[in-house]
PDB file of C-alpha atoms in Angstrom:
ATOM      1  CA  MET A   1       3.698  26.222 -18.568  1.00  0.00           C
ATOM      2  CA  GLU A   2       7.138  24.507 -19.533  1.00  0.00           C
ATOM      3  CA  SER A   3       7.737  23.770 -22.988  1.00  0.00           C
ATOM      4  CA  THR A   4       9.253  20.566 -22.454  1.00  0.00           C
ATOM      5  CA  GLU A   5       7.649  17.177 -22.572  1.00  0.00           C
ATOM      6  CA  LEU A   6       7.039  15.163 -19.328  1.00  0.00           C
ATOM      7  CA  HIS A   7       7.436  11.392 -19.342  1.00  0.00           C
ATOM      8  CA  PHE A   8       6.219   9.046 -17.173  1.00  0.00           C
ATOM      9  CA  LEU A   9       8.110   6.204 -16.684  1.00  0.00           C
ATOM     10  CA  GLY A  10       9.254   6.337 -20.237  1.00  0.00           C
ATOM     11  CA  HIS A  11       5.929   7.061 -21.575  1.00  0.00           C
ATOM     12  CA  ARG A  12       5.303  10.313 -22.756  1.00  0.00           C
ATOM     13  CA  VAL A  13       2.280  12.219 -20.675  1.00  0.00           C
ATOM     14  CA  THR A  14       0.336  14.622 -23.389  1.00  0.00           C
ATOM     15  CA  GLY A  15      -1.284  17.692 -23.001  1.00  0.00           C
ATOM     16  CA  GLU A  16      -4.816  16.250 -22.799  1.00  0.00           C
ATOM     17  CA  ASP A  17      -3.467  13.838 -19.855  1.00  0.00           C
ATOM     18  CA  LEU A  18      -1.723  16.877 -17.788  1.00  0.00           C
ATOM     19  CA  ARG A  19      -4.901  18.504 -17.912  1.00  0.00           C
ATOM     20  CA  LEU A  20      -6.512  15.796 -16.591  1.00  0.00           C
ATOM     21  CA  ILE A  21      -3.975  15.293 -13.607  1.00  0.00           C
ATOM     22  CA  GLN A  22      -4.655  18.840 -13.133  1.00  0.00           C
ATOM     23  CA  GLU A  23      -8.513  18.589 -12.744  1.00  0.00           C
ATOM     24  CA  ILE A  24      -7.989  15.825 -10.870  1.00  0.00           C
ATOM     25  CA  VAL A  25      -5.834  17.083  -8.257  1.00  0.00           C
ATOM     26  CA  ALA A  26      -7.595  20.582  -8.424  1.00  0.00           C
ATOM     27  CA  SER A  27     -11.021  19.049  -7.526  1.00  0.00           C
ATOM     28  CA  CYS A  28     -10.288  16.346  -5.322  1.00  0.00           C
ATOM     29  CA  GLY A  29      -7.693  17.928  -2.771  1.00  0.00           C
ATOM     30  CA  SER A  30      -8.901  16.459   0.325  1.00  0.00           C
ATOM     31  CA  LEU A  31      -7.690  12.879  -0.673  1.00  0.00           C
ATOM     32  CA  SER A  32      -4.128  11.895   0.483  1.00  0.00           C
ATOM     33  CA  ARG A  33      -1.344  12.471  -2.418  1.00  0.00           C
ATOM     34  CA  MET A  34      -1.543   8.546  -2.584  1.00  0.00           C
ATOM     35  CA  GLU A  35      -5.242   8.637  -2.851  1.00  0.00           C
ATOM     36  CA  LEU A  36      -4.742  11.197  -5.601  1.00  0.00           C
ATOM     37  CA  ALA A  37      -1.878   9.256  -7.452  1.00  0.00           C
ATOM     38  CA  ARG A  38      -4.082   6.110  -7.266  1.00  0.00           C
ATOM     39  CA  THR A  39      -7.134   8.032  -9.150  1.00  0.00           C
ATOM     40  CA  VAL A  40      -4.710   9.236 -11.714  1.00  0.00           C
ATOM     41  CA  CYS A  41      -3.652   5.583 -12.561  1.00  0.00           C
ATOM     42  CA  GLU A  42      -7.275   4.206 -12.408  1.00  0.00           C
ATOM     43  CA  LEU A  43      -7.903   6.898 -15.256  1.00  0.00           C
ATOM     44  CA  LEU A  44      -4.877   7.102 -17.212  1.00  0.00           C
ATOM     45  CA  GLY A  45      -4.202   3.031 -17.415  1.00  0.00           C
ATOM     46  CA  TRP A  46      -0.775   3.096 -15.618  1.00  0.00           C
ATOM     47  CA  ARG A  47      -0.956  -0.377 -14.784  1.00  0.00           C
ATOM     48  CA  ARG A  48       2.083  -2.762 -14.101  1.00  0.00           C
ATOM     49  CA  ARG A  49       1.932  -6.424 -15.551  1.00  0.00           C
ATOM     50  CA  SER A  50       0.730  -7.304 -12.586  1.00  0.00           C
ATOM     51  CA  ALA A  51      -2.337  -5.385 -13.119  1.00  0.00           C
ATOM     52  CA  SER A  52      -1.445  -3.592 -10.031  1.00  0.00           C
ATOM     53  CA  LEU A  53      -1.399   0.020  -9.697  1.00  0.00           C
ATOM     54  CA  LYS A  54       1.879   2.595 -10.153  1.00  0.00           C
ATOM     55  CA  ALA A  55       0.701   4.127  -7.283  1.00  0.00           C
ATOM     56  CA  ARG A  56       4.169   4.995  -6.014  1.00  0.00           C
ATOM     57  CA  GLU A  57       5.691   5.991  -9.118  1.00  0.00           C
ATOM     58  CA  CYS A  58       2.741   8.175  -9.737  1.00  0.00           C
ATOM     59  CA  ARG A  59       2.875  10.158  -6.714  1.00  0.00           C
ATOM     60  CA  GLU A  60       6.862  10.634  -7.418  1.00  0.00           C
ATOM     61  CA  PHE A  61       5.779  11.985 -10.727  1.00  0.00           C
ATOM     62  CA  LEU A  62       2.593  14.437  -9.145  1.00  0.00           C
ATOM     63  CA  GLU A  63       5.563  15.689  -6.233  1.00  0.00           C
ATOM     64  CA  LYS A  64       7.871  16.804  -9.415  1.00  0.00           C
ATOM     65  CA  LEU A  65       4.631  18.499 -11.199  1.00  0.00           C
ATOM     66  CA  ASP A  66       4.293  20.260  -8.101  1.00  0.00           C
ATOM     67  CA  SER A  67       8.086  21.139  -7.476  1.00  0.00           C
ATOM     68  CA  ARG A  68       7.663  22.239 -11.447  1.00  0.00           C
ATOM     69  CA  GLY A  69       4.047  24.531 -10.569  1.00  0.00           C
ATOM     70  CA  LEU A  70       2.288  22.336 -12.841  1.00  0.00           C
ATOM     71  CA  LEU A  71      -0.211  21.850  -9.914  1.00  0.00           C
ATOM     72  CA  VAL A  72      -0.371  22.503  -6.560  1.00  0.00           C
ATOM     73  CA  LEU A  73      -1.170  19.138  -3.993  1.00  0.00           C
ATOM     74  CA  PRO A  74      -2.566  18.958  -0.896  1.00  0.00           C
ATOM     75  CA  ASP A  75       0.091  18.985   2.246  1.00  0.00           C
ATOM     76  CA  LYS A  76       1.589  15.977   3.439  1.00  0.00           C
ATOM     77  CA  ARG A  77       0.051  14.718   6.126  1.00  0.00           C
ATOM     78  CA  ALA A  78       1.134  13.592   9.442  1.00  0.00           C
ATOM     79  CA  GLY A  79       2.416  10.074  10.085  1.00  0.00           C
ATOM     80  CA  ARG A  80       4.343   7.690  11.828  1.00  0.00           C
ATOM     81  CA  PRO A  81       7.812   8.692  12.327  1.00  0.00           C
ATOM     82  CA  VAL A  82      10.598   6.887  10.276  1.00  0.00           C
ATOM     83  CA  GLY A  83      11.422   3.822  11.528  1.00  0.00           C
ATOM     84  CA  SER A  84       9.095   3.400  14.164  1.00  0.00           C
ATOM     85  CA  ARG A  85       7.793   0.266  14.404  1.00  0.00           C
ATOM     86  CA  THR A  86       4.216  -1.306  15.750  1.00  0.00           C
ATOM     87  CA  GLU A  87       4.024  -2.836  18.523  1.00  0.00           C
ATOM     88  CA  VAL A  88       1.504  -6.056  18.954  1.00  0.00           C
ATOM     89  CA  PRO A  89       0.856  -6.652  22.884  1.00  0.00           C
ATOM     90  CA  VAL A  90       1.623 -10.673  23.874  1.00  0.00           C
ATOM     91  CA  THR A  91      -1.026 -11.551  25.885  1.00  0.00           C
ATOM     92  CA  LYS A  92      -0.918 -14.586  28.315  1.00  0.00           C
ATOM     93  CA  ARG A  93      -3.574 -16.125  25.978  1.00  0.00           C
ATOM     94  CA  GLY A  94      -1.759 -15.737  23.358  1.00  0.00           C
ATOM     95  CA  ASN A  95       1.390 -17.720  23.946  1.00  0.00           C
ATOM     96  CA  PRO A  96       2.823 -19.909  22.294  1.00  0.00           C
ATOM     97  CA  GLY A  97       1.178 -24.237  23.152  1.00  0.00           C
ATOM     98  CA  ALA A  98       2.222 -27.174  21.725  1.00  0.00           C
ATOM     99  CA  MET A  99       4.342 -27.241  18.140  1.00  0.00           C
ATOM    100  CA  VAL A 100       2.538 -28.359  15.449  1.00  0.00           C
ATOM    101  CA  ALA A 101       3.936 -29.545  12.139  1.00  0.00           C
ATOM    102  CA  GLY A 102       2.848 -31.731   9.529  1.00  0.00           C
ATOM    103  CA  THR A 103       1.184 -31.335   6.697  1.00  0.00           C
ATOM    104  CA  ALA A 104      -2.165 -31.074   6.894  1.00  0.00           C
ATOM    105  CA  HIS A 105      -3.402 -34.671   6.436  1.00  0.00           C
ATOM    106  CA  ASP A 106      -0.769 -35.195   9.118  1.00  0.00           C
ATOM    107  CA  VAL A 107      -2.393 -33.167  11.745  1.00  0.00           C
ATOM    108  CA  GLY A 108      -5.953 -34.354  11.267  1.00  0.00           C
ATOM    109  CA  ARG A 109      -9.038 -32.062  10.891  1.00  0.00           C
ATOM    110  CA  LEU A 110      -8.628 -28.310  10.738  1.00  0.00           C
ATOM    111  CA  GLU A 111     -10.888 -25.594  11.769  1.00  0.00           C
ATOM    112  CA  LEU A 112     -10.677 -21.725  10.389  1.00  0.00           C
ATOM    113  CA  GLU A 113     -12.125 -19.578  12.381  1.00  0.00           C
ATOM    114  CA  LEU A 114     -13.406 -15.832  10.585  1.00  0.00           C
ATOM    115  CA  VAL A 115     -11.523 -12.912  12.444  1.00  0.00           C
ATOM    116  CA  GLU A 116     -14.155 -10.266  12.731  1.00  0.00           C
ATOM    117  CA  THR A 117     -13.719  -8.372  16.335  1.00  0.00           C
ATOM    118  CA  ASP A 118     -10.990  -6.102  17.238  1.00  0.00           C
ATOM    119  CA  GLU A 119     -10.666  -8.589  20.379  1.00  0.00           C
ATOM    120  CA  ALA A 120      -9.955 -11.124  18.010  1.00  0.00           C
ATOM    121  CA  ARG A 121      -7.560  -9.430  15.681  1.00  0.00           C
ATOM    122  CA  LEU A 122      -5.286  -8.617  18.611  1.00  0.00           C
ATOM    123  CA  PHE A 123      -5.502 -12.365  19.788  1.00  0.00           C
ATOM    124  CA  PHE A 124      -4.915 -13.628  16.386  1.00  0.00           C
ATOM    125  CA  ALA A 125      -1.873 -11.029  16.127  1.00  0.00           C
ATOM    126  CA  SER A 126      -0.632 -11.440  19.436  1.00  0.00           C
ATOM    127  CA  SER A 127      -0.425 -15.153  19.209  1.00  0.00           C
ATOM    128  CA  TRP A 128       0.512 -15.881  15.597  1.00  0.00           C
ATOM    129  CA  ASP A 129       4.377 -16.961  15.495  1.00  0.00           C
ATOM    130  CA  GLY A 130       5.018 -18.628  12.175  1.00  0.00           C
ATOM    131  CA  ILE A 131       7.045 -19.002   8.951  1.00  0.00           C
ATOM    132  CA  THR A 132       5.935 -17.163   5.994  1.00  0.00           C
ATOM    133  CA  THR A 133       5.204 -18.130   2.440  1.00  0.00           C
ATOM    134  CA  LEU A 134       8.586 -17.451   1.788  1.00  0.00           C
ATOM    135  CA  GLY A 135       9.862 -19.620   4.756  1.00  0.00           C
ATOM    136  CA  MET A 136      11.471 -17.023   7.027  1.00  0.00           C
ATOM    137  CA  PRO A 137      10.307 -16.918  10.721  1.00  0.00           C
ATOM    138  CA  CYS A 138       8.832 -13.730  11.527  1.00  0.00           C
ATOM    139  CA  ARG A 139       6.265 -12.573  14.352  1.00  0.00           C
ATOM    140  CA  LEU A 140       3.359 -11.569  13.021  1.00  0.00           C
ATOM    141  CA  GLU A 141       3.873  -8.391  10.976  1.00  0.00           C
ATOM    142  CA  ARG A 142       2.776  -6.373   8.075  1.00  0.00           C
ATOM    143  CA  SER A 143       5.537  -7.134   6.266  1.00  0.00           C
ATOM    144  CA  CYS A 144       4.908 -10.840   7.068  1.00  0.00           C
ATOM    145  CA  VAL A 145       2.000 -11.295   6.050  1.00  0.00           C
ATOM    146  CA  THR A 146       1.683 -12.248   2.248  1.00  0.00           C
TER     147      THR A 146
END
């Protein structure tokens, strides 16, 4: 093992912390690298001010430990090719109707329906065209939903 100190985002990683990380990685080898990072963050309390986990940074830290030979991460899982995008099919049912603009009070009665089935999800994804909370027009994509 290296004698240099380890740091995660400016915080010293103790020998006890490192042993816990090594134990998690060794005993949970069926998890993805990101799932391992989330687990480490939860157990060591590595959170942002917003209380969300520092999982991406932790995954990068685990990969650094792996490259130094301090632990052995599972192989990276196959994912989508870099730059690929999800295509949402557009159906006739999803064609836009009349434009509705104004406040909820101006529009009148609003009815919300919970999207529960795959068919309903596909319809919603193919027909939703709107304005994000940031005021930016876009098709429904993961990056638009906030």
